[in-house]
PDB file of C-alpha atoms and ligand atoms in Angstrom:
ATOM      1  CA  UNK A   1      27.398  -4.672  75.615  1.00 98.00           C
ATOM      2  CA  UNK A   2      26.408  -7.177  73.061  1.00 98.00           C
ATOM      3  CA  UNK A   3      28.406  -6.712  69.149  1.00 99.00           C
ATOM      4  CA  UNK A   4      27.029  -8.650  66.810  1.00 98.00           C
ATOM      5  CA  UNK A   5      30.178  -9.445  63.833  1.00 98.00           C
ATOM      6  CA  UNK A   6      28.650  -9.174  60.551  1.00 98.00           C
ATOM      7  CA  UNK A   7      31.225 -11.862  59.446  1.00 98.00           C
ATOM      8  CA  UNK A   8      28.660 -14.264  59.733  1.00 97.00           C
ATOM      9  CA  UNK A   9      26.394 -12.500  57.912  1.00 97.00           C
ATOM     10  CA  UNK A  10      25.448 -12.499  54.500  1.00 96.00           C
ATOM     11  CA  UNK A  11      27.655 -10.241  52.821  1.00 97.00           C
ATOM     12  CA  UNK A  12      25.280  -9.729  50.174  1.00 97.00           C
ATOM     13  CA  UNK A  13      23.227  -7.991  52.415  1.00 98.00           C
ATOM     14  CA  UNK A  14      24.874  -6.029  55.014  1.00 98.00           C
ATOM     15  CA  UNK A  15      22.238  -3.089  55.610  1.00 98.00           C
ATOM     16  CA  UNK A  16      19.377  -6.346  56.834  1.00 98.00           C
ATOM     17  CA  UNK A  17      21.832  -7.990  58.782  1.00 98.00           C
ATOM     18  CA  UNK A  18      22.302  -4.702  60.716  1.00 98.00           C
ATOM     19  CA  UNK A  19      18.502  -4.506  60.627  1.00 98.00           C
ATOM     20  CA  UNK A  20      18.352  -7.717  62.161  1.00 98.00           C
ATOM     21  CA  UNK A  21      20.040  -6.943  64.969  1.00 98.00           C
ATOM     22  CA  UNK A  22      19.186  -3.877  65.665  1.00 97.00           C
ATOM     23  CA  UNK A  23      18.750  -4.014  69.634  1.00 97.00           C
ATOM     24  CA  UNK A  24      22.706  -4.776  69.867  1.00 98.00           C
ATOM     25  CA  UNK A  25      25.190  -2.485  71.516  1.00 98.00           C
ATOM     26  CA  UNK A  26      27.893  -1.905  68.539  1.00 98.00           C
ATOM     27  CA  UNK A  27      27.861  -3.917  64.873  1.00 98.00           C
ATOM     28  CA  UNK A  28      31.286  -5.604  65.246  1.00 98.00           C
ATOM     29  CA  UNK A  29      33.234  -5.586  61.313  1.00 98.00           C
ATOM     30  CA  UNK A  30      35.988  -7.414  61.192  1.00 98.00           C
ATOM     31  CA  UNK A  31      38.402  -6.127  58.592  1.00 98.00           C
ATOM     32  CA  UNK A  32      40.851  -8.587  56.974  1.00 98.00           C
ATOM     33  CA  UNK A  33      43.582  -8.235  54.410  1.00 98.00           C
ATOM     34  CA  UNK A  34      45.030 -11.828  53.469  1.00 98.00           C
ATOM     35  CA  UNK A  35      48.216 -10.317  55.447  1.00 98.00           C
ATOM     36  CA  UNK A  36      47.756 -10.325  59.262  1.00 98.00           C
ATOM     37  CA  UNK A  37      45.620 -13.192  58.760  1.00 98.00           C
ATOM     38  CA  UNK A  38      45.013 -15.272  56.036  1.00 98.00           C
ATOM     39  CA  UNK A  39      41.281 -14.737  55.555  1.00 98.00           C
ATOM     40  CA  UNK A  40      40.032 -11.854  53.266  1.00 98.00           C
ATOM     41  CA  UNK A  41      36.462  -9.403  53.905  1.00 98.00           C
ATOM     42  CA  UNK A  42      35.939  -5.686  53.983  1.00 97.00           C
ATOM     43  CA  UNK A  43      37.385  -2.776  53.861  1.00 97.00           C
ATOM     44  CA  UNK A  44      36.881   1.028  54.063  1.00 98.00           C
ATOM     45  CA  UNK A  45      33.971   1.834  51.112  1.00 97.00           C
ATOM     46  CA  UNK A  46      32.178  -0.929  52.565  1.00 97.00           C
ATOM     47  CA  UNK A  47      32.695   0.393  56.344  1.00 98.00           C
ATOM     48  CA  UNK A  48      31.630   3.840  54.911  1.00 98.00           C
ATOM     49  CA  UNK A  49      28.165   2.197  53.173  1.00 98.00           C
ATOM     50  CA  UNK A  50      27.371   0.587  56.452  1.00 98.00           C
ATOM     51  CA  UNK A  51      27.857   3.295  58.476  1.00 98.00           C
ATOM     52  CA  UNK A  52      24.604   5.208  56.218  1.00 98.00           C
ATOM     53  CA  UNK A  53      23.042   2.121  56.174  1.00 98.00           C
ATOM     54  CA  UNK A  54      22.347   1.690  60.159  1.00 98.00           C
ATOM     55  CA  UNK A  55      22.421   3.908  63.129  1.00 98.00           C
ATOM     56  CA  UNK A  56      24.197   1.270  65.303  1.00 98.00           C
ATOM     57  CA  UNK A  57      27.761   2.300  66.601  1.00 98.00           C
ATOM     58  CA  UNK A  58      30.646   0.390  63.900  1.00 98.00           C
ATOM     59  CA  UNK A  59      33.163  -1.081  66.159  1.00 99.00           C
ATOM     60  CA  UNK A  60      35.794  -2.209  63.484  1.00 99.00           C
ATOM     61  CA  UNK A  61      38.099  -4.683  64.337  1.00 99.00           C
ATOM     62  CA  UNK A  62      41.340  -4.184  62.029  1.00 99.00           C
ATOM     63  CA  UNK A  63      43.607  -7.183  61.156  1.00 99.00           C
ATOM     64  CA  UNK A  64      45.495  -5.802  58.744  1.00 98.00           C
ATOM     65  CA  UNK A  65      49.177  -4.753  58.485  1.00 98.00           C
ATOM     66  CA  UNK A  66      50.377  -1.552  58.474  1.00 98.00           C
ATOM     67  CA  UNK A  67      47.229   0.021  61.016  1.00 98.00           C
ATOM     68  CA  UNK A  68      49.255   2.880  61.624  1.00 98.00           C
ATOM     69  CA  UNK A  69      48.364   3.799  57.926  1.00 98.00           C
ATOM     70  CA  UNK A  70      44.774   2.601  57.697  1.00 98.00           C
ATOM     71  CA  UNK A  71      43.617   3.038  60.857  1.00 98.00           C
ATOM     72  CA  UNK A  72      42.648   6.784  61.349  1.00 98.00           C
ATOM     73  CA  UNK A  73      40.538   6.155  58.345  1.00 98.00           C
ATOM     74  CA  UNK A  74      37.994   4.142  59.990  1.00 98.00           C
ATOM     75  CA  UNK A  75      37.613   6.742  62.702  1.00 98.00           C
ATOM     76  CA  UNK A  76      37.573   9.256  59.607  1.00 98.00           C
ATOM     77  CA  UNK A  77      34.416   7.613  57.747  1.00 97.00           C
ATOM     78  CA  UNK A  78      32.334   7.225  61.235  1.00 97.00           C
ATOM     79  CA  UNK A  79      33.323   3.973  63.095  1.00 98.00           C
ATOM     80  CA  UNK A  80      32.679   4.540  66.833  1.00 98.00           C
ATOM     81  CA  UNK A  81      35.533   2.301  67.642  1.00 99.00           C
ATOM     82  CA  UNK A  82      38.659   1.683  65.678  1.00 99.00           C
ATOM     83  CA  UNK A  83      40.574  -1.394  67.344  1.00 99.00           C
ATOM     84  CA  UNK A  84      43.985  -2.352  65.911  1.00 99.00           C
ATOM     85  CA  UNK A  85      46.648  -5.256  66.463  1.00 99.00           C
ATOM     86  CA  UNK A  86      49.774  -5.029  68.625  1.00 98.00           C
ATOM     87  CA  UNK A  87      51.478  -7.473  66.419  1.00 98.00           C
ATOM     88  CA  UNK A  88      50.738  -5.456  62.992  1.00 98.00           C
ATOM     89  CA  UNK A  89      51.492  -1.533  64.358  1.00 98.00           C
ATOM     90  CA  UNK A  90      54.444   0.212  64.346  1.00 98.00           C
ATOM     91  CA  UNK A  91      53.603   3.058  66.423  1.00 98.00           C
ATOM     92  CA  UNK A  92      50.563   2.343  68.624  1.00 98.00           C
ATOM     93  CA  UNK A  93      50.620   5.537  70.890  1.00 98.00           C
ATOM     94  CA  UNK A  94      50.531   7.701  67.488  1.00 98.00           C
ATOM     95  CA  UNK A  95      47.733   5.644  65.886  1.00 98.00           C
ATOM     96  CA  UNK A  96      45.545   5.586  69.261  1.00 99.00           C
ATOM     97  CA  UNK A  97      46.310   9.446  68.988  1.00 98.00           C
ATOM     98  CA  UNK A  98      45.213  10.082  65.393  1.00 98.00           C
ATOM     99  CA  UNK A  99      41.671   7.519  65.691  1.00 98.00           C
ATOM    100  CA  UNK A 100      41.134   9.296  68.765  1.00 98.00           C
ATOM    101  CA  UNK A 101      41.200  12.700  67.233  1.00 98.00           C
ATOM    102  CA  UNK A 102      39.383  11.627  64.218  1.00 98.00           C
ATOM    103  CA  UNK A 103      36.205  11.354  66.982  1.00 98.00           C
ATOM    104  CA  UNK A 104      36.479   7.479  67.569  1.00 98.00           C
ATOM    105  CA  UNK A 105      37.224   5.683  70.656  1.00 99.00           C
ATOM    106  CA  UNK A 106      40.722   3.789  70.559  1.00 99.00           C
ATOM    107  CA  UNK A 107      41.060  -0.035  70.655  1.00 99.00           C
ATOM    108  CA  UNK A 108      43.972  -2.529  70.879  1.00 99.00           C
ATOM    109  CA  UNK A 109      43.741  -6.076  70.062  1.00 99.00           C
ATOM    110  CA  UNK A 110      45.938  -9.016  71.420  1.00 99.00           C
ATOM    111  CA  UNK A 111      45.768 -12.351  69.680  1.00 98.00           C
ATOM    112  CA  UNK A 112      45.649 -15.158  72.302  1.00 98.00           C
ATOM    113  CA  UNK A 113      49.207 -16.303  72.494  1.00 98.00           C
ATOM    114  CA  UNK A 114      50.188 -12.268  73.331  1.00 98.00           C
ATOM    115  CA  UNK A 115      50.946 -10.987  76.812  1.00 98.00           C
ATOM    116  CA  UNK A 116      49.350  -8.347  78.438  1.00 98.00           C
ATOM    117  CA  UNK A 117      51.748  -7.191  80.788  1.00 98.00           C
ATOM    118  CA  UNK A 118      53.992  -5.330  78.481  1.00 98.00           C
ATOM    119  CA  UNK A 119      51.735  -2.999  77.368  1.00 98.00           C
ATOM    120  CA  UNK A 120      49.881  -1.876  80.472  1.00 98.00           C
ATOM    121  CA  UNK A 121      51.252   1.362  79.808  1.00 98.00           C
ATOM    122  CA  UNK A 122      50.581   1.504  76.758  1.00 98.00           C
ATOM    123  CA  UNK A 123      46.947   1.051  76.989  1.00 98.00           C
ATOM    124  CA  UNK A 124      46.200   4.450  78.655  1.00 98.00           C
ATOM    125  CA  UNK A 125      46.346   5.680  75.908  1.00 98.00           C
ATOM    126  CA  UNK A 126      43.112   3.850  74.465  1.00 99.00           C
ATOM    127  CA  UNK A 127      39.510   3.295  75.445  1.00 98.00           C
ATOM    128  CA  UNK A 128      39.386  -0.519  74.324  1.00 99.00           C
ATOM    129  CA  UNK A 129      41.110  -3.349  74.808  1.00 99.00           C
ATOM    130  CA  UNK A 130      39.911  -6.317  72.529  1.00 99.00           C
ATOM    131  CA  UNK A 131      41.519  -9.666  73.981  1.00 99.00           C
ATOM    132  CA  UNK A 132      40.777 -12.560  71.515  1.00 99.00           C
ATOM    133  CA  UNK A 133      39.342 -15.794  72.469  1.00 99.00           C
ATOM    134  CA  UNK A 134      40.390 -17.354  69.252  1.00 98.00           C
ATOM    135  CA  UNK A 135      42.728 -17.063  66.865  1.00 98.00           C
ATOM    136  CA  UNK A 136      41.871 -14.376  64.298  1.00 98.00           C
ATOM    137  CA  UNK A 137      40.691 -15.465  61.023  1.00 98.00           C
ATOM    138  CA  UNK A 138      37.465 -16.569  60.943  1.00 98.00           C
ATOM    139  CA  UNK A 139      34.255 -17.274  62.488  1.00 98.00           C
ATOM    140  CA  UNK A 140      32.799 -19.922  64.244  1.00 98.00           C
ATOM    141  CA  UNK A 141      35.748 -21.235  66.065  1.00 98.00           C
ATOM    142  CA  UNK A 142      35.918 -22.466  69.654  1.00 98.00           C
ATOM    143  CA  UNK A 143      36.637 -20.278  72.614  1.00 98.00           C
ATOM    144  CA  UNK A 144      40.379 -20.713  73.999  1.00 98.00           C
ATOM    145  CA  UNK A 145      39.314 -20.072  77.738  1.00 98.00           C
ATOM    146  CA  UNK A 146      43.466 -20.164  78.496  1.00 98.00           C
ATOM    147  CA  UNK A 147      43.122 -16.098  77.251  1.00 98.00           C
ATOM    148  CA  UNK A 148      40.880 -15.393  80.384  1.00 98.00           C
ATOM    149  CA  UNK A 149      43.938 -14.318  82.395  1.00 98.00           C
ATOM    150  CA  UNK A 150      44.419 -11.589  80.081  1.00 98.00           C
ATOM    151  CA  UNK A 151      40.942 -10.117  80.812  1.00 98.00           C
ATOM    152  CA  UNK A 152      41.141 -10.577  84.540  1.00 98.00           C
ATOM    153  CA  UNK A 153      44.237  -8.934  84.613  1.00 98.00           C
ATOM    154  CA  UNK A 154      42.692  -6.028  82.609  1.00 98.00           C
ATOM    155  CA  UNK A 155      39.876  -5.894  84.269  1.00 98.00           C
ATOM    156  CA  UNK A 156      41.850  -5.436  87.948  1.00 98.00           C
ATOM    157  CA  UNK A 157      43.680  -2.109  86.359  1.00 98.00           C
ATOM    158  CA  UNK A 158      40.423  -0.900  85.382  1.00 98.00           C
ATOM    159  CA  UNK A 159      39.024  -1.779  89.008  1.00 98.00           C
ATOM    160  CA  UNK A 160      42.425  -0.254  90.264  1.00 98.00           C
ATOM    161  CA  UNK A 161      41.878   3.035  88.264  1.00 98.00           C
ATOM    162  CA  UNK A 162      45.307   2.514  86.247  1.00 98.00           C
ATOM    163  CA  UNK A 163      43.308   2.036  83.237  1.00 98.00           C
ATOM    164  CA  UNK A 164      39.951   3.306  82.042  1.00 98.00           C
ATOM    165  CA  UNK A 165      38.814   0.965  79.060  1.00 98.00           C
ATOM    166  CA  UNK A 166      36.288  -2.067  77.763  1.00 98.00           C
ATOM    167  CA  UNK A 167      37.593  -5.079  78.135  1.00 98.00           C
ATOM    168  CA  UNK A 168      35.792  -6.613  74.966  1.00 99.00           C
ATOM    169  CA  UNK A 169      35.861 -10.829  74.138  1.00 99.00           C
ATOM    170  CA  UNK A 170      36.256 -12.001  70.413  1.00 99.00           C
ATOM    171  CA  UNK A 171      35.852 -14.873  69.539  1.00 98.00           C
ATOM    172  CA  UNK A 172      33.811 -18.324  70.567  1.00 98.00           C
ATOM    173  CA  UNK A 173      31.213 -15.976  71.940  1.00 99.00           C
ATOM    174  CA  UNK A 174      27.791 -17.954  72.710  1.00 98.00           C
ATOM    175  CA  UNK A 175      25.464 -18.968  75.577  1.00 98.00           C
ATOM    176  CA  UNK A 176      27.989 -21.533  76.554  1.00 98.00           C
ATOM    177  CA  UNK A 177      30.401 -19.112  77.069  1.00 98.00           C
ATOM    178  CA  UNK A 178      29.842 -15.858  77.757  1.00 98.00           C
ATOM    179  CA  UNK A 179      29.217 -16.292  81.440  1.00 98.00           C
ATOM    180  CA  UNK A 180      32.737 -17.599  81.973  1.00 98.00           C
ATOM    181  CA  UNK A 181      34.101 -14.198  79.570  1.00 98.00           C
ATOM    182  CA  UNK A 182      31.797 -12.182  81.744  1.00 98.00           C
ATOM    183  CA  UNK A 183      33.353 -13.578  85.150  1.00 98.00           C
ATOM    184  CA  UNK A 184      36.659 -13.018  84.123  1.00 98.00           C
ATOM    185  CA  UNK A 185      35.510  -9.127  84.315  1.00 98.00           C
ATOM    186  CA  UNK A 186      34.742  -8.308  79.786  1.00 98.00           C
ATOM    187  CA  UNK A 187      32.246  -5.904  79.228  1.00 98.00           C
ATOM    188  CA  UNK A 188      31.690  -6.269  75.683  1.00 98.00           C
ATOM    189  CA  UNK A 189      31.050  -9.428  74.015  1.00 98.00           C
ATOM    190  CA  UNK A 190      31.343 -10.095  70.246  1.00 99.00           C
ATOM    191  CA  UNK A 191      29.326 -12.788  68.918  1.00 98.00           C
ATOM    192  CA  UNK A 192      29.091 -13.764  65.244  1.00 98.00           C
ATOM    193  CA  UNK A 193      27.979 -17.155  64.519  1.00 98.00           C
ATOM    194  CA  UNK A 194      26.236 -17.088  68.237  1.00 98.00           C
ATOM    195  CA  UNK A 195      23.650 -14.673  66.725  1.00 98.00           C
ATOM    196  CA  UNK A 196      23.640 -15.099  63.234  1.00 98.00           C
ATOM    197  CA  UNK A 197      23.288 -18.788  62.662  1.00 98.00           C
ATOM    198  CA  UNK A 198      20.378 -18.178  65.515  1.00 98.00           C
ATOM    199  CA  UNK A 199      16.897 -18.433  64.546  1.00 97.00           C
ATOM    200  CA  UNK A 200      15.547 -15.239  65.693  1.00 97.00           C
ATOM    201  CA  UNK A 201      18.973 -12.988  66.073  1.00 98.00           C
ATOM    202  CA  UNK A 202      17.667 -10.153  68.361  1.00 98.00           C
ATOM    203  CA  UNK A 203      16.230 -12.833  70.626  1.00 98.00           C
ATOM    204  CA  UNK A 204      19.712 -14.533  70.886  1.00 98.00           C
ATOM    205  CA  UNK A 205      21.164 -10.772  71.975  1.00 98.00           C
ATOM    206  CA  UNK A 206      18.856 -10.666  74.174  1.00 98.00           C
ATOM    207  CA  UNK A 207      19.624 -13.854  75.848  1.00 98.00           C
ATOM    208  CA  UNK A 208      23.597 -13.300  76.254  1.00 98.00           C
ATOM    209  CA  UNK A 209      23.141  -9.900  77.669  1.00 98.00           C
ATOM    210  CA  UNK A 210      21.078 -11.397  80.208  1.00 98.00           C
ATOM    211  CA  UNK A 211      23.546 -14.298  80.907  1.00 98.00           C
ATOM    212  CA  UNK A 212      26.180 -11.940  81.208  1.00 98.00           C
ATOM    213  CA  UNK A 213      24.353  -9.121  83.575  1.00 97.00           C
ATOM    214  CA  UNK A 214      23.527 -12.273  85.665  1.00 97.00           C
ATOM    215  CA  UNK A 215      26.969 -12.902  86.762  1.00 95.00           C
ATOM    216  CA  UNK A 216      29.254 -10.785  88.953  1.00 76.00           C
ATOM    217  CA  UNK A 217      32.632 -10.554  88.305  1.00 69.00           C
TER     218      UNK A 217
HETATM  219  C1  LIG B 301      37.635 -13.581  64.153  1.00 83.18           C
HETATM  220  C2  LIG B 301      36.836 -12.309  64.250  1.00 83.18           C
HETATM  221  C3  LIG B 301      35.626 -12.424  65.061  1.00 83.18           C
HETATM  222  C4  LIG B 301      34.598 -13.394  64.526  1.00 83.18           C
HETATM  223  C5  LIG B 301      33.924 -14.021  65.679  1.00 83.18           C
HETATM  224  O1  LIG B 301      38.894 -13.290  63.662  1.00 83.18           O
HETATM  225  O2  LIG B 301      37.623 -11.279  64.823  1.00 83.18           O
HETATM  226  O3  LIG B 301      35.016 -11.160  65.267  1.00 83.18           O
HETATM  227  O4  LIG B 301      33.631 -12.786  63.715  1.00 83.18           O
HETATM  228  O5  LIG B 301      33.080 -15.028  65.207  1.00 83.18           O
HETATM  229  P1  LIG B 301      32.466 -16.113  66.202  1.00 83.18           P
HETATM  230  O6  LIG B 301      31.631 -15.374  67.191  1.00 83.18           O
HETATM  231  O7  LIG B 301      31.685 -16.965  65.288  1.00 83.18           O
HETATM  232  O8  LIG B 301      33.627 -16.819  66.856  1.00 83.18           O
HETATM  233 ZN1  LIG B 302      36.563  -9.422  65.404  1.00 83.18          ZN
END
């Protein structure tokens, strides 16, 4: 699946830059607070607008502190897929268990220099995992292909039948590298600058779903 972030959109005019890519999979948000990371964007009324704006699925990334408070929220006001930090939560099993029964699919996020292995567990307990390929922050930063071990790994419980999740990329996203994501065993691919700084968007989703059904992991 193909998620187009809307960070690189024009925030002035979120409900055409869901327009424009309407042939994605999910509409990736990417929720900031100036806390967990030091950029600033959206938050909940603006998740809620979006959401009437555009039939596509909201998968919002949080990276915020305190998720445990924020988080059901999301799920709450219609996001398909709620995906908190490790780092920021305080009690991950009882936040996967509140977005879950707010009708949204549960997601945990790992920034690239956090292990996997201690929370293998853990993740049965959500239907996501979102391994980033840069640091978060910001757009249009280069893929750290030293995370790929953390996918593989994931991606060999799945195959294993210990977990039942996506294994979803952020970060560095393009035609350059989604093939190498997609080897490593991801199944959903966020892409921000990738399709929005492209000259015809739904042709550029288009193009990295096909690179990445090409390859077999
Ligand atoms: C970064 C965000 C990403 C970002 C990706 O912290 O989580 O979703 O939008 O942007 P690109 O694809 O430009 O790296
Ligand atoms: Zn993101």
């Amino acid at each position: 699946m193909i998620a187009p972030s809307i960070l690189s959109a024009d925030f002035a005019r979120l409900a055409d830059a869901a327009d424009s890519v309407a042939g994605a999979d999910w509409l990736h948000v990417d929720v900031m607070d100036a806390h967990f990371v030091p950029n600033l964007t959206i938050g909940l009324p603006v998740v809620q607008s979006l959401h009437k704006a555009t039939d596509l699925p909201l998968d919002c990334h949080l990276m915020i502190d305190d998720p445990d408070r924020w988080a059901p929220g999301y799920a709450e006001s219609g996001a398909a897929n709620v995906t908190f930090h490790i780092e920021a939560a305080r009690d991950a099993v009882q936040t996967a268990r509140a977005i879950r029964s707010a009708g949204a699919l549960a997601g945990l996020s790992v920034k690239p220099g956090t292990p996997l292995e201690p929370y293998l567990e853990l993740l049965r307990e959500f239907d996501t995992l979102l391994v980033m390929t840069v640091e978060p922050g910001f757009g249009g930063q280069d893929f750290i292909a030293e995370v790929l071990p953390k996918v593989r790994l994931a991606r060999e419980q799945v195959r294993a039948g210990h977990l039942r999740l996506f294994v979803e990329v952020d970060g560095g996203i393009s035609a350059d590298t989604i093939e190498a994501a997609a080897e490593a065993g991801a199944d959903v691919f966020v892409a921000g600058s990738a399709v929005y700084s492209a000259e015809d968007s739904a042709a550029e989703i288009t193009r990295l779903r096909t690179l990445a059904a090409e390859v077999h992991p």
